[in-house]
Tab-separated table of C-alpha atoms and ligand atoms in Angstrom:
chain	number	residue	atom	x	y	z
O	660	MET	CA	-116.453	-109.202	108.341
O	661	LYS	CA	-116.698	-105.515	107.355
O	662	LYS	CA	-118.732	-103.029	109.380
O	663	ALA	CA	-120.836	-100.384	107.665
O	664	LEU	CA	-122.598	-97.439	109.272
O	665	ILE	CA	-125.463	-95.833	107.376
O	666	THR	CA	-127.218	-92.573	108.190
O	667	GLY	CA	-130.744	-91.917	106.898
O	668	ILE	CA	-132.271	-95.265	107.540
O	669	THR	CA	-135.980	-95.101	107.049
O	670	TRP	CA	-136.297	-94.281	103.383
O	671	GLN	CA	-135.617	-95.700	99.982
O	672	ASP	CA	-131.839	-95.757	99.389
O	673	TRP	CA	-131.068	-97.029	102.827
O	674	ALA	CA	-133.388	-99.996	102.540
O	675	TYR	CA	-131.798	-101.142	99.268
O	676	LEU	CA	-128.262	-100.439	100.455
O	677	ALA	CA	-128.816	-102.394	103.685
O	678	GLU	CA	-130.155	-105.356	101.667
O	679	LEU	CA	-127.088	-105.247	99.430
O	680	LEU	CA	-124.588	-105.019	102.311
O	681	LEU	CA	-126.247	-107.793	104.312
O	682	SER	CA	-126.117	-110.014	101.212
O	683	LYS	CA	-122.350	-109.310	101.132
O	684	TRP	CA	-121.978	-110.383	104.786
O	685	TYR	CA	-121.417	-106.944	106.263
O	686	GLU	CA	-122.299	-106.111	109.839
O	687	VAL	CA	-124.682	-103.205	109.292
O	688	HIS	CA	-125.241	-100.414	111.805
O	689	TRP	CA	-128.053	-97.982	111.257
O	690	ILE	CA	-128.696	-94.615	112.823
O	691	LYS	CA	-132.304	-93.692	113.399
O	692	ARG	CA	-133.365	-90.349	114.805
O	693	ARG	CA	-136.026	-90.253	117.493
O	694	THR	CA	-139.484	-89.673	116.023
O	695	SER	CA	-142.928	-90.029	117.578
O	696	LEU	CA	-143.786	-92.759	115.053
O	697	PHE	CA	-141.423	-95.660	114.459
O	698	ASN	CA	-141.521	-95.201	110.687
O	699	THR	CA	-139.551	-98.305	109.659
O	700	ASP	CA	-141.932	-100.085	107.280
O	701	ARG	CA	-139.407	-99.934	104.406
O	702	ILE	CA	-136.851	-101.948	106.389
O	703	ASP	CA	-138.994	-104.089	108.702
O	704	HIS	CA	-138.199	-107.180	106.590
O	705	LEU	CA	-134.517	-106.804	107.567
O	706	TYR	CA	-135.153	-106.665	111.303
O	707	GLN	CA	-133.234	-109.220	113.401
O	708	ASP	CA	-133.877	-110.145	117.024
O	709	ILE	CA	-131.390	-108.176	119.135
O	710	HIS	CA	-130.852	-111.240	121.343
O	711	ASN	CA	-129.551	-113.219	118.384
O	712	PRO	CA	-125.815	-113.877	119.108
O	713	ASN	CA	-125.070	-113.604	115.369
O	714	LEU	CA	-126.833	-110.271	114.998
O	715	LYS	CA	-125.714	-108.477	111.822
O	716	PHE	CA	-128.140	-105.552	111.867
O	717	HIS	CA	-127.775	-103.070	114.715
O	718	LEU	CA	-130.022	-100.110	115.455
O	719	HIS	CA	-128.618	-97.020	117.165
O	720	TYR	CA	-130.538	-93.946	118.091
O	721	GLY	CA	-128.629	-91.084	116.561
O	722	ASP	CA	-129.272	-87.656	115.188
O	723	LEU	CA	-127.123	-85.714	112.807
O	724	THR	CA	-127.868	-82.537	114.733
O	725	ASP	CA	-125.976	-83.989	117.722
O	726	SER	CA	-122.148	-83.993	117.374
O	727	ALA	CA	-121.390	-85.687	120.697
O	728	ASN	CA	-123.736	-88.532	119.822
O	729	LEU	CA	-122.048	-88.993	116.423
O	730	ILE	CA	-118.543	-89.004	117.912
O	731	LYS	CA	-119.561	-91.622	120.476
O	732	LEU	CA	-121.265	-93.833	117.874
O	733	ILE	CA	-118.359	-93.703	115.448
O	734	SER	CA	-115.752	-94.296	118.202
O	735	ASP	CA	-117.723	-97.287	119.545
O	736	ILE	CA	-118.583	-98.925	116.209
O	737	LYS	CA	-115.317	-98.132	114.355
O	738	PRO	CA	-116.960	-98.682	110.972
O	739	ASP	CA	-114.933	-99.636	107.905
O	740	GLU	CA	-117.391	-97.749	105.715
O	741	ILE	CA	-119.797	-94.865	106.366
O	742	TYR	CA	-122.585	-94.045	103.903
O	743	ASN	CA	-124.039	-90.599	104.590
O	744	LEU	CA	-127.542	-90.710	103.128
O	745	ALA	CA	-129.471	-88.704	105.740
O	746	ALA	CA	-130.733	-85.409	104.398
O	747	GLN	CA	-133.609	-83.049	103.867
O	748	SER	CA	-133.791	-84.200	100.281
O	749	HIS	CA	-136.925	-82.491	98.926
O	750	VAL	CA	-136.068	-79.644	96.577
O	751	ALA	CA	-139.424	-77.827	96.799
O	752	VAL	CA	-139.371	-78.061	100.624
O	753	SER	CA	-135.888	-76.501	100.647
O	754	PHE	CA	-137.395	-73.249	99.320
O	755	ASP	CA	-139.802	-73.230	102.302
O	756	MET	CA	-137.164	-74.296	104.875
O	757	PRO	CA	-133.795	-73.056	103.591
O	758	GLU	CA	-132.117	-72.771	107.006
O	759	TYR	CA	-133.100	-76.261	108.156
O	760	THR	CA	-132.015	-77.592	104.765
O	761	ALA	CA	-128.607	-75.913	105.096
O	762	ASN	CA	-128.177	-77.526	108.496
O	763	ALA	CA	-129.333	-80.910	107.329
O	764	ASP	CA	-127.529	-81.192	104.029
O	765	TRP	CA	-124.386	-79.251	104.770
O	766	ILE	CA	-123.486	-78.948	108.471
O	767	TRP	CA	-124.373	-82.608	109.163
O	768	THR	CA	-121.808	-83.753	106.603
O	769	LEU	CA	-119.153	-81.605	108.230
O	770	ARG	CA	-120.120	-83.012	111.643
O	771	LEU	CA	-119.723	-86.577	110.431
O	772	LEU	CA	-116.330	-85.901	108.844
O	773	GLU	CA	-115.147	-84.214	112.043
O	774	ALA	CA	-116.472	-87.099	114.146
O	775	ILE	CA	-114.370	-89.519	112.053
O	776	ARG	CA	-111.277	-87.381	112.662
O	777	ILE	CA	-111.928	-86.930	116.384
O	778	ALA	CA	-112.311	-90.722	116.697
O	779	TRP	CA	-108.857	-91.085	114.998
O	780	LEU	CA	-110.393	-93.128	112.180
O	781	GLU	CA	-109.528	-90.885	109.236
O	782	LYS	CA	-106.983	-93.375	107.864
O	783	THR	CA	-109.175	-96.452	108.213
O	784	THR	CA	-112.814	-95.460	107.671
O	785	LYS	CA	-114.054	-94.910	104.120
O	786	PHE	CA	-116.694	-92.189	103.704
O	787	TYR	CA	-119.401	-91.948	101.033
O	788	GLN	CA	-121.293	-88.674	100.601
O	789	ALA	CA	-124.661	-88.749	98.802
O	790	SER	CA	-124.156	-85.889	96.399
O	791	THR	CA	-126.618	-84.972	93.662
O	792	SER	CA	-126.813	-84.444	89.938
O	793	GLU	CA	-128.645	-81.178	90.210
O	794	LEU	CA	-125.550	-79.257	91.210
O	795	PHE	CA	-125.495	-78.442	87.515
O	796	TRP	CA	-127.946	-76.663	85.265
O	797	GLY	CA	-128.584	-76.555	81.535
O	798	LEU	CA	-125.916	-78.012	79.279
O	799	ASP	CA	-122.137	-77.880	79.354
O	800	TYR	CA	-121.416	-76.431	75.907
O	801	ASN	CA	-117.662	-76.870	76.398
O	802	ARG	CA	-118.081	-80.610	76.080
O	803	PRO	CA	-118.905	-82.818	73.114
O	804	LEU	CA	-122.687	-83.348	73.063
O	805	ALA	CA	-122.890	-80.882	75.992
O	806	TRP	CA	-123.019	-83.659	78.570
O	807	TYR	CA	-121.901	-82.992	82.116
O	808	THR	CA	-119.034	-84.824	83.731
O	809	GLU	CA	-117.448	-84.788	87.196
O	810	GLU	CA	-115.440	-81.717	86.090
O	811	SER	CA	-118.200	-79.521	84.633
O	812	PRO	CA	-118.908	-76.070	86.163
O	813	MET	CA	-121.595	-76.121	88.842
O	814	HIS	CA	-124.684	-73.968	89.104
O	815	PRO	CA	-127.038	-75.058	91.913
O	816	ARG	CA	-130.600	-73.772	91.575
O	817	SER	CA	-132.178	-74.306	95.010
O	818	PRO	CA	-131.278	-74.086	98.724
O	819	TYR	CA	-131.059	-77.908	98.680
O	820	TRP	CA	-128.463	-77.965	95.939
O	821	CYS	CA	-126.510	-75.029	97.426
O	822	ALA	CA	-126.235	-76.998	100.687
O	823	LYS	CA	-125.267	-80.198	98.824
O	824	LEU	CA	-122.595	-78.252	96.943
O	825	TYR	CA	-120.943	-77.302	100.250
O	826	ALA	CA	-121.206	-80.906	101.441
O	827	MET	CA	-119.545	-82.095	98.247
O	828	TRP	CA	-116.655	-79.645	98.596
O	829	ILE	CA	-116.106	-80.253	102.308
O	830	THR	CA	-115.881	-83.973	101.504
O	831	ARG	CA	-113.282	-83.195	98.819
O	832	ASN	CA	-111.492	-80.880	101.249
O	833	TYR	CA	-111.221	-83.535	103.989
O	834	LYS	CA	-109.883	-85.985	101.418
O	835	GLU	CA	-107.167	-83.515	100.366
O	836	SER	CA	-106.400	-82.084	103.810
O	837	TYR	CA	-106.351	-85.243	105.914
O	838	ASP	CA	-105.711	-87.878	103.270
O	839	MET	CA	-109.055	-89.496	104.052
O	840	PHE	CA	-110.855	-91.981	101.825
O	841	ALA	CA	-113.826	-89.670	101.217
O	842	CYS	CA	-115.781	-89.535	97.974
O	843	ASN	CA	-118.961	-88.154	96.424
O	844	GLY	CA	-121.499	-90.114	94.414
O	845	ILE	CA	-123.070	-87.580	92.026
O	846	LEU	CA	-126.319	-89.423	91.523
O	847	PHE	CA	-129.249	-88.708	89.272
O	848	ASN	CA	-132.876	-89.211	90.343
O	849	HIS	CA	-133.383	-92.750	91.494
O	850	GLU	CA	-136.824	-94.067	92.223
O	851	SER	CA	-138.587	-97.281	93.224
O	852	PRO	CA	-141.845	-98.652	94.671
O	853	ILE	CA	-140.611	-97.472	98.099
O	854	ARG	CA	-139.748	-93.925	96.992
O	855	TRP	CA	-141.102	-91.266	99.327
O	856	GLU	CA	-144.639	-90.310	98.289
O	857	THR	CA	-144.034	-86.622	97.540
O	858	PHE	CA	-141.421	-87.067	94.806
O	859	VAL	CA	-143.042	-86.793	91.416
O	860	THR	CA	-142.701	-90.382	90.133
O	861	ARG	CA	-144.239	-91.958	93.249
O	862	LYS	CA	-146.881	-89.230	93.465
O	863	ILE	CA	-147.873	-90.164	89.895
O	864	THR	CA	-147.845	-93.965	90.320
O	865	MET	CA	-149.839	-93.764	93.571
O	866	ALA	CA	-152.428	-91.472	92.010
O	867	VAL	CA	-152.695	-93.632	88.884
O	868	ALA	CA	-153.199	-96.728	91.040
O	869	LYS	CA	-155.893	-95.003	93.099
O	870	ILE	CA	-157.648	-93.563	90.016
O	871	SER	CA	-157.684	-97.036	88.424
O	872	LEU	CA	-159.322	-98.414	91.604
O	873	TRP	CA	-161.822	-95.529	91.836
O	874	LEU	CA	-160.234	-94.285	95.071
O	875	GLN	CA	-159.131	-90.882	93.738
O	876	ASP	CA	-160.643	-88.519	91.149
O	877	LYS	CA	-157.798	-86.361	90.012
O	878	LEU	CA	-154.023	-85.880	90.058
O	879	PHE	CA	-152.624	-82.340	90.369
O	880	LEU	CA	-149.109	-81.720	89.068
O	881	GLY	CA	-146.701	-78.843	88.401
O	882	ASN	CA	-144.183	-78.554	85.572
O	883	LEU	CA	-144.804	-81.428	83.139
O	884	ASP	CA	-141.987	-80.399	80.807
O	885	ALA	CA	-139.128	-80.844	83.296
O	886	LYS	CA	-136.877	-83.693	82.171
O	887	ARG	CA	-135.086	-86.116	84.433
O	888	ASP	CA	-132.790	-89.125	84.114
O	889	TRP	CA	-134.866	-91.465	86.307
O	890	TRP	CA	-133.573	-94.888	87.232
O	891	HIS	CA	-134.101	-97.657	89.746
O	892	ALA	CA	-132.571	-97.075	93.219
O	893	LYS	CA	-131.378	-100.713	93.324
O	894	ASP	CA	-128.947	-100.047	90.472
O	895	TYR	CA	-127.721	-96.857	92.139
O	896	VAL	CA	-126.957	-98.291	95.596
O	897	GLU	CA	-124.712	-100.843	93.925
O	898	ALA	CA	-122.691	-97.940	92.501
O	899	MET	CA	-122.373	-96.426	96.025
O	900	TRP	CA	-120.888	-99.647	97.335
O	901	MET	CA	-118.539	-99.990	94.337
O	902	MET	CA	-117.121	-96.493	94.966
O	903	LEU	CA	-115.935	-97.507	98.437
O	904	GLN	CA	-114.269	-100.678	97.125
O	905	GLN	CA	-111.758	-98.683	95.036
O	906	ASP	CA	-108.104	-98.274	96.044
O	907	LYS	CA	-108.248	-94.481	95.922
O	908	PRO	CA	-111.181	-92.148	96.604
O	909	GLU	CA	-112.750	-90.560	93.546
O	910	ASP	CA	-116.032	-88.839	92.740
O	911	PHE	CA	-118.283	-90.505	90.194
O	912	VAL	CA	-121.281	-89.407	88.155
O	913	ILE	CA	-123.942	-92.110	88.120
O	914	SER	CA	-126.450	-91.619	85.328
O	915	THR	CA	-127.988	-93.486	82.455
O	916	TRP	CA	-127.664	-91.110	79.447
O	917	GLU	CA	-131.423	-90.971	79.044
O	918	SER	CA	-133.763	-88.128	79.945
O	919	TYR	CA	-137.563	-88.136	79.954
O	920	SER	CA	-140.198	-85.545	80.803
O	921	VAL	CA	-142.694	-85.711	83.674
O	922	ARG	CA	-145.370	-85.799	80.927
O	923	GLU	CA	-143.865	-89.009	79.499
O	924	PHE	CA	-143.830	-90.606	82.955
O	925	VAL	CA	-147.529	-89.735	83.407
O	926	ASN	CA	-148.308	-91.332	80.036
O	927	TRP	CA	-146.429	-94.575	80.791
O	928	SER	CA	-148.070	-94.857	84.221
O	929	PHE	CA	-151.613	-94.590	82.853
O	930	GLU	CA	-150.706	-97.088	80.118
O	931	GLU	CA	-149.564	-99.552	82.798
O	932	ALA	CA	-152.949	-99.192	84.531
O	933	TRP	CA	-154.800	-99.690	81.202
O	934	ILE	CA	-156.292	-96.190	81.265
O	935	GLU	CA	-156.401	-94.427	77.901
O	936	ILE	CA	-155.917	-90.695	78.214
O	937	GLU	CA	-156.169	-87.667	75.991
O	938	TRP	CA	-154.935	-84.158	76.802
O	939	ARG	CA	-156.475	-80.878	75.711
O	940	TRP	CA	-155.643	-77.218	76.107
O	941	GLU	CA	-158.291	-75.295	78.059
O	942	TRP	CA	-157.571	-71.582	78.431
O	943	ILE	CA	-153.908	-71.465	79.392
O	944	ASP	CA	-153.703	-74.856	81.027
O	945	GLU	CA	-153.771	-78.379	79.795
O	946	LYS	CA	-156.109	-81.015	81.159
O	947	TRP	CA	-156.018	-84.767	80.716
O	948	TYR	CA	-159.166	-86.858	80.270
O	949	ASP	CA	-159.941	-90.541	80.752
O	950	LYS	CA	-161.117	-91.568	77.261
O	951	SER	CA	-163.565	-94.128	78.595
O	952	THR	CA	-165.508	-91.697	80.842
O	953	TRP	CA	-164.321	-88.245	79.655
O	954	LYS	CA	-163.672	-87.320	83.253
O	955	CYS	CA	-160.757	-84.919	83.811
O	956	ILE	CA	-158.082	-86.881	85.710
O	957	VAL	CA	-154.945	-84.719	85.498
O	958	GLU	CA	-154.747	-80.972	86.057
O	959	ILE	CA	-151.989	-78.434	86.519
O	960	ASP	CA	-151.674	-76.604	89.833
O	961	LYS	CA	-149.241	-73.657	89.867
O	962	LYS	CA	-148.499	-74.401	93.535
O	963	TYR	CA	-146.201	-77.226	92.412
O	964	PHE	CA	-144.022	-74.957	90.259
O	965	ARG	CA	-140.709	-73.960	91.871
O	966	PRO	CA	-139.171	-70.483	92.160
O	967	ALA	CA	-136.231	-71.807	90.087
O	968	GLU	CA	-136.325	-75.018	88.106
O	969	VAL	CA	-133.753	-77.374	86.633
O	970	ASP	CA	-135.579	-78.161	83.419
O	971	PHE	CA	-133.117	-80.416	81.661
O	972	LEU	CA	-129.883	-82.272	82.393
O	973	LEU	CA	-127.685	-84.736	80.573
O	974	TRP	CA	-124.815	-86.537	82.198
O	975	ASP	CA	-121.920	-88.591	81.008
O	976	SER	CA	-121.256	-91.532	83.345
O	977	SER	CA	-118.406	-93.034	81.242
O	978	LYS	CA	-115.995	-92.778	84.178
O	979	ALA	CA	-118.199	-94.957	86.433
O	980	ARG	CA	-118.778	-97.425	83.594
O	981	ASN	CA	-115.067	-97.715	82.769
O	982	VAL	CA	-113.526	-97.600	86.258
O	983	LEU	CA	-116.221	-99.169	88.464
O	984	LEU	CA	-117.606	-101.339	85.640
O	985	TRP	CA	-121.027	-100.173	86.829
O	986	LYS	CA	-123.941	-100.958	84.539
O	987	PRO	CA	-127.653	-100.501	85.330
O	988	LYS	CA	-129.916	-103.553	85.013
O	989	TYR	CA	-133.282	-101.798	84.865
O	990	THR	CA	-134.804	-99.509	82.245
O	991	VAL	CA	-136.961	-96.563	83.245
O	992	GLN	CA	-140.026	-98.234	81.701
O	993	MET	CA	-139.402	-101.435	83.712
O	994	MET	CA	-139.174	-99.316	86.851
O	995	CYS	CA	-142.408	-97.451	86.066
O	996	LYS	CA	-144.197	-100.779	85.464
O	997	GLU	CA	-142.942	-102.115	88.830
O	998	MET	CA	-144.003	-98.946	90.672
O	999	VAL	CA	-147.549	-98.877	89.216
O	1000	ALA	CA	-148.067	-102.612	89.813
O	1001	SER	CA	-146.816	-102.327	93.397
O	1002	ASP	CA	-149.082	-99.349	94.183
O	1003	ILE	CA	-152.144	-101.056	92.673
O	1004	GLU	CA	-151.412	-104.127	94.786
O	1005	LYS	CA	-150.897	-102.021	97.910
O	1006	PHE	CA	-154.185	-100.107	97.589
O	1007	LYS	CA	-156.127	-103.264	96.698
O	1008	LYS	CA	-154.830	-104.883	99.899
O	1009	GLN	CA	-155.699	-101.796	101.950
O	1010	GLU	CA	-159.258	-101.818	100.586
O	1011	ILE	CA	-159.695	-105.529	101.312
O	1012	LEU	CA	-158.457	-104.919	104.862
O	1013	LYS	CA	-160.821	-101.958	105.315
O	1014	LYS	CA	-163.746	-104.088	104.099
O	1015	HIS	CA	-162.734	-106.848	106.462
O	1016	TRP	CA	-162.747	-104.415	109.426
O	1017	TYR	CA	-166.147	-102.971	108.436
O	1018	GLU	CA	-167.539	-106.507	108.384
O	1019	ILE	CA	-166.119	-107.233	111.851
O	1020	LEU	CA	-167.391	-103.928	113.283
O	1021	ASN	CA	-170.833	-104.502	111.736
O	1022	GLN	CA	-171.164	-107.706	113.703
O	1023	TYR	CA	-170.891	-105.703	116.945
O	1024	GLU	CA	-173.146	-102.782	116.046
Z	1162	NAP	P1	-134.927	-89.513	101.732
Z	1162	NAP	O1	-135.966	-90.450	101.267
Z	1162	NAP	O2	-135.291	-88.064	101.854
Z	1162	NAP	O3	-134.352	-90.002	103.162
Z	1162	NAP	C1	-133.609	-89.144	104.024
Z	1162	NAP	C2	-133.271	-89.895	105.314
Z	1162	NAP	O4	-132.593	-89.001	106.220
Z	1162	NAP	C3	-134.495	-90.425	106.080
Z	1162	NAP	O5	-134.227	-91.747	106.507
Z	1162	NAP	C4	-134.567	-89.484	107.295
Z	1162	NAP	O6	-135.129	-90.078	108.443
Z	1162	NAP	C5	-133.098	-89.215	107.531
Z	1162	NAP	N1	-132.916	-88.052	108.392
Z	1162	NAP	C6	-133.457	-86.836	108.219
Z	1162	NAP	N2	-133.096	-86.035	109.235
Z	1162	NAP	C7	-132.284	-86.776	110.073
Z	1162	NAP	C8	-131.573	-86.492	111.288
Z	1162	NAP	N3	-131.613	-85.289	111.868
Z	1162	NAP	N4	-130.833	-87.484	111.855
Z	1162	NAP	C9	-130.792	-88.715	111.295
Z	1162	NAP	N5	-131.438	-89.036	110.146
Z	1162	NAP	C10	-132.179	-88.070	109.531
Z	1162	NAP	O7	-133.662	-89.660	100.789
Z	1162	NAP	P2	-133.308	-90.769	99.650
Z	1162	NAP	O8	-134.112	-90.505	98.419
Z	1162	NAP	O9	-133.268	-92.132	100.252
Z	1162	NAP	O10	-131.830	-90.259	99.298
Z	1162	NAP	C11	-130.724	-90.572	100.132
Z	1162	NAP	C12	-129.649	-89.514	99.928
Z	1162	NAP	O11	-129.274	-89.422	98.556
Z	1162	NAP	C13	-130.037	-88.094	100.351
Z	1162	NAP	O12	-128.887	-87.497	100.912
Z	1162	NAP	C14	-130.395	-87.401	99.050
Z	1162	NAP	O13	-130.177	-86.012	99.149
Z	1162	NAP	C15	-129.405	-88.068	98.097
Z	1162	NAP	N6	-129.866	-88.134	96.690
Z	1162	NAP	C16	-131.033	-88.769	96.395
Z	1162	NAP	C17	-131.411	-88.854	95.056
Z	1162	NAP	C18	-132.700	-89.565	94.668
Z	1162	NAP	O14	-133.127	-89.383	93.537
Z	1162	NAP	N7	-133.282	-90.376	95.530
Z	1162	NAP	C19	-130.598	-88.333	94.037
Z	1162	NAP	C20	-129.392	-87.725	94.386
Z	1162	NAP	C21	-129.033	-87.641	95.721
Z	1162	NAP	P3	-136.670	-89.782	108.895
Z	1162	NAP	O15	-137.452	-90.925	108.370
Z	1162	NAP	O16	-136.582	-89.774	110.367
Z	1162	NAP	O17	-137.095	-88.477	108.300
Z	1163	F7E	O1	-139.215	-83.469	90.928
Z	1163	F7E	C1	-141.450	-81.690	88.611
Z	1163	F7E	C2	-140.508	-80.853	89.456
Z	1163	F7E	O2	-139.412	-83.661	93.412
Z	1163	F7E	C3	-138.870	-83.851	89.607
Z	1163	F7E	C4	-134.537	-85.563	94.876
Z	1163	F7E	O3	-134.367	-86.946	95.155
Z	1163	F7E	O4	-133.716	-85.789	92.627
Z	1163	F7E	C5	-134.832	-85.381	93.399
Z	1163	F7E	O5	-135.136	-84.001	93.165
Z	1163	F7E	C6	-139.429	-82.852	88.609
Z	1163	F7E	C7	-139.156	-81.392	88.990
Z	1163	F7E	O6	-137.351	-84.545	92.212
Z	1163	F7E	C8	-144.542	-82.076	90.479
Z	1163	F7E	O7	-140.713	-79.474	89.238
Z	1163	F7E	C9	-143.955	-81.539	88.455
Z	1163	F7E	O8	-138.756	-80.693	87.841
Z	1163	F7E	O9	-139.468	-85.752	91.993
Z	1163	F7E	P1	-138.941	-84.397	92.212
Z	1163	F7E	P2	-136.146	-83.499	92.033
Z	1163	F7E	O10	-136.532	-82.125	92.351
Z	1163	F7E	O11	-135.534	-83.741	90.693
Z	1163	F7E	C10	-132.493	-85.073	92.893
Z	1163	F7E	C11	-131.413	-85.698	92.039
Z	1163	F7E	C12	-132.154	-85.026	94.338
Z	1163	F7E	O12	-130.993	-84.958	94.708
Z	1163	F7E	C13	-133.292	-84.786	95.291
Z	1163	F7E	O13	-132.939	-85.199	96.598
Z	1163	F7E	O14	-140.854	-82.994	88.596
Z	1163	F7E	N1	-142.814	-81.791	89.141
Z	1163	F7E	N2	-145.031	-81.693	89.247
Z	1163	F7E	C14	-143.142	-82.138	90.401
Z	1163	F7E	N3	-142.390	-82.524	91.453
Z	1163	F7E	C15	-143.034	-82.838	92.622
Z	1163	F7E	N4	-142.314	-83.252	93.685
Z	1163	F7E	N5	-144.403	-82.777	92.728
Z	1163	F7E	C16	-145.204	-82.396	91.693
Z	1163	F7E	O15	-146.436	-82.343	91.813
């Protein structure tokens, strides 16, 4: 039975990756940092009683700011595979907290790689680094159709991407210097119904769900023209696993060859909730109206624009498709449908629960 250690446990990718590894009979170890709230709702369904003799899912308190703790964990567990997903992964936040972001997304990776070496596991433990597509900007005009590949020149446009660029190169450096199995997954935006609420897709689907249930009046957004290659996180975690099953470590671009604007995602989401919308220019800004009530439901707020933006990217993932035989199962529209439906369901349940509690409290007052 293989042992996997995953950092960054509480959010989206981890939850899907843990599900995948458990289904493949791995013993899964997860590192959770100490927080005042337990914050595990995305993975509660995977919880196993720690007294179970066949326990496959082990929690360890661990923090990537703490080298000694990482060395001890890695020496004790001796994982066959490490997936480094922990990060400060919000691009806009990285402009507000550049130093913390540098620590989180760059130094932590170095710490983990060093911990593997100090534990004498560099020849046996395989290391996956969650790298990102937005190390690049614009189009690569040296290539046919100007698509990016693993070899295209990099141009990071935020403190987050600058830090991830270092992490990517230090991973490559440890592979070359110490002959480690260390590789980077250069992944495009991947989303899902359990995506963190402040990334744009989830912010949109939650707002659309609430607007459709009369729980919110308006959605405020930033740059609607930015284009992204959005896909389902389930398809992407499969690619992470496949990269560590290769005989030699290689970096792979994981993308879908499709790119859509934030505006298109807003449109699809309202369509899924059966709300017909129409947009109009008013002064310098656009506003979107619900055609059945003529209430304004989407507005632009400059606060959500970034000091530097990656407006458009196109990637060529032929290498992953040919070598890993990776192929996504979802389409972006299927994913949007799933996200809107899941948020509508979630808020309906919350409202029913609230009503239930009011009724109980009323009986006492
Ligand atoms: P995410 O939602 O931001 O999750 C980050 C995780 O890191 C959380 O579980 C967080 O735990 C943990 N973490 C933060 N600080 C920590 C610390 N000091 N010690 C231990 N754990 C800590 O990220 P995601 O969307 O799942 O993405 C996973 C990885 O893929 C990230 O490295 C991200 O940069 C990269 N990536 C993501 C995408 C995407 O579109 N999703 C695309 C390309 C690359 P808390 O709950 O305690 O905060
Ligand atoms: O923004 C625009 C915004 O924050 C997407 C991370 O997982 O993917 C993610 O980074 C676009 C940007 O993701 C709002 O300006 C408009 O152009 O959802 P996002 P991101 O910045 O692409 C990469 C691959 C990662 O590696 C990151 O970890 O949408 N946008 N209005 C907005 N974005 C947000 N968040 N909120 C808005 O109101």
